[in-house]
XYZ file of C-alpha atoms in Angstrom:
565
model
C 130.222 -48.282 -43.230
C 130.651 -50.886 -40.607
C 128.322 -50.743 -37.650
C 129.446 -49.578 -34.345
C 127.667 -52.512 -32.514
C 129.761 -55.318 -33.715
C 133.191 -54.314 -34.657
C 134.621 -56.455 -37.526
C 137.527 -58.383 -36.906
C 140.166 -58.002 -39.857
C 139.850 -60.720 -42.155
C 142.572 -62.148 -44.432
C 141.956 -61.246 -48.294
C 140.448 -64.253 -50.215
C 143.226 -64.288 -52.798
C 142.961 -65.049 -56.567
C 141.613 -68.597 -56.521
C 138.596 -67.870 -54.411
C 137.764 -64.588 -55.960
C 137.688 -66.109 -59.560
C 135.391 -68.791 -58.347
C 133.187 -66.298 -56.632
C 133.076 -63.732 -59.689
C 132.360 -66.640 -61.919
C 128.996 -67.188 -60.493
C 127.930 -63.561 -60.456
C 124.948 -62.627 -62.766
C 125.011 -58.957 -63.740
C 121.765 -56.825 -64.079
C 121.172 -55.349 -67.625
C 121.778 -51.917 -68.726
C 119.206 -51.725 -71.750
C 115.788 -50.499 -70.802
C 112.643 -52.749 -71.468
C 111.660 -51.351 -74.782
C 115.128 -51.997 -76.247
C 115.181 -55.636 -74.813
C 111.756 -55.915 -76.824
C 113.234 -54.678 -79.884
C 116.160 -57.167 -79.917
C 113.903 -59.815 -80.154
C 112.480 -58.738 -83.383
C 113.073 -61.474 -86.065
C 113.364 -58.771 -88.767
C 116.140 -56.889 -86.675
C 119.427 -56.568 -88.997
C 122.331 -58.825 -87.673
C 124.656 -55.878 -87.163
C 122.246 -53.947 -85.334
C 121.610 -56.762 -83.164
C 125.312 -57.330 -82.376
C 126.057 -53.610 -81.845
C 123.296 -53.674 -79.193
C 124.508 -56.795 -77.387
C 128.000 -55.066 -77.427
C 126.581 -51.897 -76.176
C 125.009 -53.617 -73.055
C 128.203 -55.080 -71.661
C 126.155 -57.509 -68.977
C 124.020 -58.864 -71.722
C 126.986 -59.250 -74.050
C 128.750 -61.092 -71.436
C 125.861 -63.385 -70.672
C 125.619 -64.252 -74.261
C 129.175 -65.127 -74.530
C 128.905 -67.416 -71.298
C 125.952 -69.379 -72.353
C 127.433 -69.891 -75.905
C 130.773 -70.970 -74.283
C 129.003 -73.281 -71.956
C 127.487 -75.193 -75.294
C 130.919 -75.561 -76.866
C 132.466 -78.759 -76.909
C 135.379 -78.984 -74.073
C 138.658 -77.284 -75.465
C 136.947 -75.131 -78.010
C 136.166 -71.431 -77.635
C 133.727 -68.760 -78.601
C 135.486 -66.098 -80.455
C 133.070 -63.136 -80.455
C 129.556 -62.130 -80.197
C 128.662 -63.002 -83.900
C 129.936 -66.478 -83.084
C 128.158 -66.584 -79.610
C 124.772 -65.733 -81.432
C 125.238 -68.401 -84.082
C 125.977 -71.120 -81.410
C 122.821 -69.986 -79.534
C 120.459 -69.497 -82.433
C 117.746 -66.712 -82.080
C 115.172 -68.952 -80.005
C 117.560 -69.469 -77.294
C 118.814 -65.961 -77.367
C 115.345 -64.626 -77.023
C 114.603 -66.798 -74.199
C 117.772 -65.512 -72.322
C 117.011 -61.975 -73.041
C 113.507 -62.664 -71.400
C 115.106 -64.315 -68.225
C 117.943 -61.770 -67.680
C 115.620 -58.700 -68.483
C 113.951 -59.475 -65.047
C 117.013 -57.975 -63.354
C 118.014 -54.412 -64.674
C 120.415 -51.761 -63.309
C 119.097 -49.479 -60.518
C 120.529 -46.609 -58.507
C 119.093 -47.783 -55.292
C 120.619 -51.244 -55.461
C 123.969 -52.140 -53.559
C 126.785 -51.804 -56.027
C 124.816 -50.835 -59.137
C 126.358 -47.437 -58.941
C 129.958 -48.611 -59.012
C 128.978 -51.067 -61.665
C 127.816 -48.311 -63.910
C 131.034 -46.523 -63.491
C 132.875 -49.518 -64.344
C 130.724 -50.176 -67.466
C 131.015 -46.578 -68.453
C 134.805 -46.886 -68.292
C 134.731 -50.132 -70.300
C 132.460 -48.437 -73.229
C 135.042 -45.562 -73.386
C 137.829 -48.082 -73.654
C 136.164 -49.707 -76.317
C 135.628 -46.534 -78.445
C 139.152 -45.630 -77.680
C 140.054 -49.041 -79.558
C 138.039 -48.062 -82.455
C 139.939 -44.957 -82.760
C 143.419 -46.249 -82.208
C 143.427 -50.126 -82.915
C 144.293 -51.296 -86.293
C 141.553 -53.415 -87.787
C 143.123 -56.569 -89.529
C 141.455 -58.919 -91.837
C 139.296 -61.256 -90.036
C 139.438 -58.996 -86.743
C 136.468 -56.454 -87.112
C 136.230 -53.328 -85.112
C 133.349 -54.970 -82.850
C 135.671 -57.817 -81.934
C 138.398 -55.251 -81.086
C 135.898 -53.151 -79.034
C 135.047 -56.289 -77.030
C 138.502 -57.511 -76.525
C 139.447 -54.101 -74.914
C 136.310 -53.892 -72.923
C 136.640 -57.486 -71.380
C 139.851 -56.243 -69.785
C 137.972 -54.637 -66.961
C 135.631 -57.470 -66.425
C 136.530 -58.130 -62.761
C 135.497 -54.499 -61.705
C 132.050 -55.246 -63.341
C 131.537 -58.312 -61.200
C 133.117 -57.187 -58.030
C 130.807 -54.263 -57.677
C 127.847 -56.807 -57.464
C 129.498 -59.675 -55.692
C 130.811 -57.499 -52.931
C 129.498 -53.725 -53.053
C 131.132 -52.718 -49.704
C 134.472 -53.825 -50.452
C 134.500 -52.333 -53.947
C 133.300 -49.043 -52.446
C 136.236 -49.149 -49.822
C 138.650 -49.954 -52.638
C 137.507 -47.025 -54.763
C 137.474 -44.748 -51.921
C 141.067 -45.562 -50.858
C 142.408 -45.074 -54.293
C 140.463 -41.958 -54.413
C 142.267 -41.017 -51.341
C 145.525 -41.216 -53.347
C 146.562 -44.699 -52.240
C 148.433 -47.021 -54.660
C 145.742 -49.089 -56.449
C 147.887 -52.356 -56.692
C 148.732 -51.974 -52.960
C 145.031 -51.639 -51.923
C 144.112 -54.316 -54.117
C 146.426 -56.588 -52.657
C 145.678 -55.941 -49.305
C 141.874 -56.183 -49.881
C 141.547 -58.905 -52.484
C 144.992 -60.759 -52.319
C 145.708 -60.155 -55.878
C 145.330 -57.131 -58.350
C 142.225 -56.435 -60.490
C 144.436 -56.820 -63.518
C 145.485 -60.443 -62.526
C 141.875 -61.178 -61.528
C 140.403 -59.760 -64.632
C 142.809 -61.965 -66.506
C 141.719 -65.121 -64.823
C 138.152 -64.596 -64.962
C 138.123 -63.672 -68.498
C 139.611 -67.066 -69.254
C 137.229 -68.810 -66.893
C 134.293 -67.112 -68.798
C 135.645 -68.038 -72.244
C 136.428 -64.377 -73.212
C 140.094 -65.118 -73.761
C 142.260 -68.027 -74.272
C 144.857 -68.722 -71.573
C 147.742 -67.748 -73.698
C 146.138 -64.360 -74.948
C 145.286 -63.329 -71.290
C 148.585 -61.583 -71.414
C 146.653 -58.764 -73.038
C 145.712 -57.780 -69.540
C 149.187 -57.357 -68.107
C 150.023 -54.030 -66.464
C 152.132 -51.364 -68.170
C 155.626 -50.850 -66.686
C 155.667 -47.188 -65.477
C 159.440 -46.803 -66.364
C 158.973 -47.692 -70.034
C 155.632 -45.493 -70.178
C 157.638 -42.537 -69.097
C 160.274 -43.185 -71.701
C 157.698 -43.815 -74.418
C 155.930 -40.518 -73.639
C 159.102 -38.711 -74.140
C 159.086 -39.880 -77.835
C 155.732 -38.244 -78.497
C 155.421 -36.502 -82.021
C 155.049 -32.796 -81.094
C 157.185 -31.272 -83.692
C 157.633 -31.159 -87.400
C 159.152 -34.504 -87.795
C 158.560 -37.643 -85.674
C 161.269 -38.581 -82.928
C 163.185 -41.673 -83.683
C 161.869 -44.669 -81.548
C 164.667 -46.476 -79.954
C 164.562 -50.340 -80.544
C 164.266 -51.265 -76.922
C 161.105 -48.901 -76.447
C 159.754 -50.039 -80.013
C 159.805 -53.661 -78.934
C 158.033 -52.758 -75.865
C 155.620 -50.475 -77.565
C 154.304 -53.032 -80.019
C 153.966 -56.146 -77.799
C 150.286 -57.333 -78.134
C 149.577 -56.398 -74.380
C 150.863 -52.807 -74.701
C 148.033 -51.110 -76.638
C 145.016 -52.661 -74.969
C 146.501 -51.815 -71.516
C 147.246 -48.265 -72.679
C 143.752 -47.757 -73.775
C 142.336 -49.337 -70.570
C 144.546 -47.139 -68.516
C 143.550 -43.900 -70.419
C 139.837 -44.649 -70.043
C 140.192 -45.031 -66.327
C 141.992 -41.853 -65.986
C 139.559 -39.805 -68.388
C 136.936 -40.870 -66.032
C 138.770 -39.187 -63.371
C 140.411 -36.149 -64.749
C 140.907 -35.406 -68.481
C 143.581 -32.866 -67.530
C 145.892 -34.725 -64.934
C 149.526 -35.428 -65.657
C 148.698 -39.079 -66.162
C 146.306 -38.388 -68.815
C 149.007 -36.251 -70.511
C 151.467 -39.172 -70.057
C 149.168 -41.582 -71.661
C 148.289 -39.235 -74.638
C 152.090 -38.843 -75.350
C 152.625 -42.672 -75.091
C 149.774 -43.122 -77.660
C 151.396 -40.853 -79.840
C 154.740 -42.856 -79.915
C 152.962 -45.996 -80.236
C 150.518 -45.138 -83.074
C 153.025 -42.747 -84.804
C 150.511 -39.957 -84.657
C 151.058 -36.288 -83.846
C 149.913 -35.384 -80.569
C 147.058 -33.286 -81.674
C 145.943 -36.304 -83.588
C 145.595 -38.248 -80.534
C 143.841 -35.742 -78.656
C 141.257 -35.271 -81.556
C 140.827 -39.048 -81.753
C 140.529 -39.406 -78.005
C 137.582 -36.753 -77.835
C 135.962 -38.463 -80.624
C 135.984 -41.392 -78.655
C 134.380 -39.779 -75.734
C 131.653 -38.312 -77.912
C 130.810 -41.558 -79.279
C 130.849 -43.317 -75.740
C 128.463 -40.310 -74.751
C 125.822 -41.196 -77.343
C 124.721 -44.255 -75.379
C 122.105 -42.778 -72.827
C 121.532 -45.731 -70.921
C 124.062 -45.067 -68.102
C 123.583 -41.196 -67.857
C 121.075 -41.657 -65.007
C 124.091 -43.180 -62.905
C 127.174 -41.307 -63.916
C 128.319 -38.349 -66.008
C 128.987 -39.219 -69.677
C 132.731 -39.268 -70.764
C 132.264 -36.092 -73.215
C 130.597 -34.239 -70.255
C 133.680 -34.906 -68.067
C 135.799 -33.164 -70.854
C 134.079 -29.846 -69.784
C 134.836 -30.179 -66.083
C 137.603 -27.848 -65.179
C 141.153 -29.505 -64.274
C 141.677 -30.538 -60.864
C 144.441 -28.519 -58.973
C 147.991 -29.926 -59.591
C 150.398 -30.091 -56.600
C 152.539 -27.451 -57.955
C 149.755 -25.139 -58.066
C 148.788 -25.777 -54.540
C 152.313 -25.568 -53.178
C 152.253 -22.129 -54.792
C 149.230 -21.216 -53.128
C 150.706 -22.022 -49.783
C 151.932 -18.713 -48.632
C 148.282 -17.166 -49.482
C 146.419 -20.081 -47.690
C 148.751 -19.399 -44.726
C 147.923 -15.694 -44.560
C 144.231 -16.713 -44.372
C 144.615 -19.316 -41.500
C 146.541 -16.626 -39.253
C 143.920 -14.335 -38.429
C 141.372 -17.028 -37.905
C 140.468 -17.662 -34.157
C 141.531 -20.953 -32.622
C 138.388 -21.372 -30.390
C 135.182 -19.516 -29.975
C 136.163 -18.378 -26.614
C 135.875 -14.783 -25.023
C 139.779 -14.419 -25.501
C 140.579 -13.277 -29.186
C 144.200 -13.957 -30.279
C 146.045 -10.987 -31.222
C 147.043 -10.649 -35.019
C 150.447 -11.167 -35.751
C 150.958 -7.812 -37.455
C 150.227 -5.948 -33.920
C 153.714 -7.003 -32.906
C 155.095 -4.442 -35.462
C 155.383 -0.708 -34.310
C 152.537 0.881 -35.696
C 149.993 3.246 -34.057
C 147.072 2.053 -36.225
C 144.503 -0.072 -34.658
C 144.457 -3.744 -35.613
C 142.072 -4.488 -38.483
C 139.140 -6.695 -38.433
C 139.839 -10.321 -39.510
C 138.594 -10.929 -43.220
C 135.131 -12.324 -43.209
C 134.759 -16.120 -43.831
C 133.715 -16.798 -47.380
C 130.068 -18.140 -47.571
C 129.803 -21.605 -46.928
C 129.744 -23.936 -49.761
C 127.849 -27.248 -49.731
C 130.534 -29.855 -50.233
C 128.677 -31.593 -53.162
C 129.155 -28.222 -55.166
C 132.769 -27.629 -54.415
C 134.658 -27.531 -57.883
C 138.309 -28.310 -58.519
C 140.269 -25.243 -58.301
C 138.041 -23.478 -55.579
C 139.134 -22.185 -52.465
C 137.623 -24.767 -50.288
C 139.207 -27.742 -52.523
C 142.676 -25.892 -52.176
C 142.426 -25.854 -48.417
C 141.885 -29.623 -48.539
C 144.584 -30.667 -50.916
C 146.962 -27.996 -49.165
C 146.431 -29.784 -45.744
C 147.111 -33.311 -47.376
C 150.095 -31.995 -49.325
C 151.536 -30.399 -46.091
C 150.976 -33.730 -44.048
C 152.790 -35.770 -46.757
C 155.834 -33.276 -46.957
C 155.955 -32.732 -43.236
C 155.831 -29.086 -43.600
C 153.757 -28.332 -40.424
C 156.326 -26.601 -37.945
C 154.650 -27.738 -34.616
C 151.493 -29.046 -33.405
C 149.884 -25.877 -32.776
C 150.325 -24.618 -36.643
C 149.137 -28.235 -37.588
C 145.989 -27.837 -35.515
C 145.081 -24.682 -37.102
C 145.454 -26.038 -40.602
C 143.466 -28.817 -39.840
C 140.507 -26.611 -38.398
C 140.511 -24.461 -41.382
C 140.305 -27.575 -43.795
C 137.358 -28.849 -41.693
C 135.313 -25.680 -41.561
C 135.994 -23.950 -44.935
C 136.810 -27.147 -46.848
C 134.201 -29.301 -45.604
C 131.681 -27.259 -43.913
C 132.153 -28.962 -40.744
C 131.845 -26.098 -38.279
C 131.760 -28.084 -34.965
C 134.484 -30.592 -33.817
C 135.735 -32.086 -30.781
C 139.020 -34.404 -30.302
C 138.979 -37.145 -27.492
C 142.478 -38.326 -26.758
C 143.319 -41.508 -24.862
C 145.467 -40.748 -21.530
C 148.992 -42.312 -21.442
C 147.791 -44.662 -18.703
C 144.325 -45.269 -17.965
C 140.958 -46.331 -19.565
C 139.452 -42.861 -20.373
C 139.357 -40.519 -23.262
C 139.851 -36.898 -22.481
C 138.421 -34.051 -24.451
C 141.779 -32.013 -25.599
C 140.096 -29.735 -28.299
C 136.443 -28.829 -28.676
C 134.714 -26.093 -30.883
C 130.930 -25.302 -30.893
C 129.961 -27.837 -28.191
C 128.302 -26.895 -25.119
C 129.875 -25.869 -21.703
C 129.612 -29.284 -20.341
C 132.348 -30.375 -22.808
C 135.079 -28.418 -21.581
C 138.600 -29.399 -23.098
C 140.771 -30.923 -20.520
C 138.070 -31.310 -18.146
C 135.456 -33.625 -19.764
C 136.359 -37.402 -20.061
C 134.472 -40.549 -20.947
C 135.214 -44.237 -20.059
C 136.666 -46.659 -22.613
C 134.338 -49.312 -21.410
C 133.426 -50.496 -24.736
C 129.615 -49.745 -24.275
C 129.377 -46.179 -25.783
C 129.515 -45.400 -29.364
C 132.826 -43.377 -28.987
C 134.546 -46.133 -27.290
C 133.371 -48.466 -30.203
C 134.758 -46.188 -32.934
C 137.938 -46.084 -31.091
C 138.244 -49.720 -31.057
C 137.564 -50.492 -34.706
C 140.355 -51.532 -36.935
C 138.933 -49.026 -39.531
C 137.483 -46.388 -37.035
C 135.105 -44.459 -39.173
C 131.350 -43.917 -38.846
C 128.701 -41.580 -40.242
C 125.300 -40.952 -38.645
C 122.724 -39.900 -41.077
C 119.688 -38.159 -39.893
C 117.361 -41.232 -39.969
C 119.661 -43.028 -37.392
C 120.412 -40.121 -35.007
C 117.541 -40.775 -32.590
C 118.677 -44.364 -32.099
C 122.469 -43.543 -31.789
C 121.898 -40.912 -29.079
C 121.108 -43.651 -26.728
C 124.684 -45.017 -27.329
C 126.407 -41.816 -26.254
C 127.472 -40.914 -22.732
C 124.811 -38.805 -21.154
C 126.415 -35.419 -21.578
C 127.056 -36.063 -25.197
C 123.603 -37.154 -26.173
C 122.344 -33.447 -26.605
C 125.346 -32.842 -28.780
C 124.299 -35.012 -31.452
C 122.423 -32.700 -33.907
C 119.573 -34.041 -35.994
C 121.569 -33.312 -39.250
C 123.909 -36.144 -38.258
C 127.729 -36.457 -37.258
C 131.085 -38.019 -38.355
C 133.423 -40.028 -36.087
C 136.682 -41.115 -37.039
C 139.604 -42.877 -35.011
C 142.816 -41.070 -34.812
C 145.923 -43.502 -35.152
C 149.443 -43.111 -34.016
C 152.122 -45.655 -34.846
C 149.334 -47.685 -36.206
C 147.346 -47.799 -32.985
C 144.274 -45.947 -31.950
C 144.840 -43.120 -29.713
C 141.537 -41.142 -29.889
C 138.478 -40.187 -31.857
C 137.412 -37.118 -33.666
C 133.865 -35.919 -33.730
C 132.867 -33.299 -36.610
C 129.406 -32.082 -37.649
C 128.091 -29.027 -39.575
C 126.887 -27.338 -36.673
C 123.412 -25.940 -35.527
C 122.928 -24.089 -38.965
C 124.427 -26.948 -40.971
C 122.590 -29.138 -43.730
C 122.483 -32.869 -43.478
C 125.605 -34.499 -43.862
C 126.477 -36.345 -47.120
C 128.693 -38.922 -48.442
C 131.245 -36.020 -50.037
C 131.675 -34.826 -46.604
C 132.220 -38.120 -45.197
C 134.799 -39.076 -48.013
C 136.720 -35.664 -47.247
C 136.613 -36.169 -43.366
C 138.188 -39.643 -43.834
C 140.802 -38.445 -46.137
C 141.575 -35.550 -43.621
C 141.701 -37.886 -40.593
C 143.923 -40.307 -42.162
C 146.537 -37.593 -42.901
C 145.819 -36.334 -39.354
C 147.177 -39.098 -37.827
C 150.146 -39.479 -40.038
C 151.207 -36.037 -39.335
C 150.512 -36.159 -35.502
C 152.563 -39.324 -35.527
C 155.447 -37.411 -37.221
C 155.178 -34.349 -35.003
C 154.705 -36.557 -31.760
C 158.102 -38.300 -32.605
C 159.866 -34.904 -33.083
C 158.447 -33.622 -29.582
C 158.590 -36.874 -27.878
C 156.461 -35.613 -25.113
C 152.779 -36.068 -24.368
C 153.167 -33.152 -21.872
C 154.170 -30.869 -25.009
C 151.251 -32.024 -26.846
C 148.674 -31.083 -24.123
C 150.279 -27.761 -23.854
C 149.861 -26.853 -27.354
C 146.310 -27.364 -27.104
C 145.657 -25.531 -23.691
C 143.977 -22.547 -25.589
C-alpha cells in the first residue's frame, strides 16, 4: 500500500536482466524448526533421510545446491542434492546449516507469507511429479521432484526481494487479470522466463534444459484435454498432439500449472482441463488421475512446517467449489429481485416498490429484511455475499447494466451485503474546476450533503492525494486513524471512524475523475485485508463500467441527474 503523503511516480519495469541479478543475491529464510535443523547435523543420520529433509525444506536445499555449485570448476554443474552434499562434505554442510538457521520463516516478516504459499505450491508440484513422472534409470524420484519444484524458483525469491511488488502481482492476478500481462507490466518479463534464467544462474538447470520451464500453449492444452480417457477404451492420440504431449517441457509445465490451480481452487474449469490433459499425456483413466492427484495432496500435507502460514493442499480439497460464471448468471434474476426493494439512500423518502404499479388493492409488503452481516473473512464461495460481488463484476464485464441508476444500485448492494461496507460517499471532479463534489453519500452526517458539499483539489488533503495517485487505493487501519484525520478537510474529519476507512480513485478513460470512500459504519468491525481486496476489485470494475455508460449517455448532466435522489 503506497503512502498518500508521497505519491509514487510510475516506474518502468526492471526487465529480465536486472531481475535475474537481483534475485541471484537473495537469501531465503529456512522452513525447518530448530529441532529439525539440529537433527540434520547428527553424523549417524542415514543419507536418504538427510536428502529427504533437505529436499523438503526448499530454501535449505536451494542454498546447499548454490554453495556446491560455487565450489565446482567452471563449466561443470551440480546434478542433484546427493551430488551437492558429496561436494560440500558433512563438515561444510553442518556449518552452512548453522549459518542459515539464524533466519527462519516468520509470519510477521514482509514477504514471508507469500514465500510460504509459493513453497507450498512447489512441494505439491513435486509430489505430483512422484505420482505422474516416469522414473528412469539414473533419475531417482528425489531428482524428479527437485526438477519440478525448481520451476517456481523466481516466485520464492521475488517474495523476499520485493514483497510489495509480489503482493501487487498476486492481488491483480486474483482480481482476474491475465498473469502474463501483469508480470510483463510489473517485471518486464514473465515469471516463467525469470525462473528459467535464475535456475540456470543458480546451477539448478543447464542452459539447454531450461526449456523445461516453457509455458504450455492454451490451444494445444484444450485439444489434449478433449482426448482424456473417460470411456471403456482410450481415445486415439493424433500425431500432432502426441508430439506436443511428449516433449520434455510438457509434463513438468502441466504439473506446475496444476499445482498452482489446486492451491487456488480444486474444482475450477482450469483444474478439470489440466486433469484431462494429464489423462491424455499419461494414458491413464481420468479417475486414476484424480486419485493420484489427491494422493499427492495428502503426501504434501504431511509436512507441517508450512501449516502455520497457509492451508495444506489436502485441506483445500475440502473447500467448497467457487461459483462458476454460468451459475452466477443463472442467479442474476434472483439477485436483481433482491436489489429492487432495497432503498437507494437513508432519507425520509422511501421509493415505491415496483409491484405497486400493478392494479391491486393490497398494500405494499414490507421489504425483505437484510440478511445478517457476515464478516468478509468468513464469506465462503457460493454464499449470497460472494455471489453479489461476482455478479456485479460479471455484469460490468458483460456490459449488462441498462443505465447509471441500475448500475449504482448494484454497486451499493455489492458494497453493503458483499463486503459489509455500510457507508460510502462518491466524490467526482467537476467538468471544469479544481474541486471534488459529493454526488452520492450514504450514512454520512448532514454536513456532507450530495451535490452541495465540495472539497478543493489542492493536493494537501488526503482525498486529493488519493485522487492524484496512479494506483489510487488506500486503507486506513485503526492504528493510523488518529493521524490521518488531520489530513482530511475539516468537515470530513469527524466522519473518519475509529474502525478505519477505504479510499479508491475512480478512473474513466484512464484518468482519475473521483474518489470513493467506504467503511463499515458505526456498528462495523475493524476493516481487514479481505475487505480491502474486494473493495479494490469492485472499484476497478466500477470505473470500467462507468466509462462505458458515460460513453453511451455522453452527457455529464445526465450522469448528475441519475444521482439526484
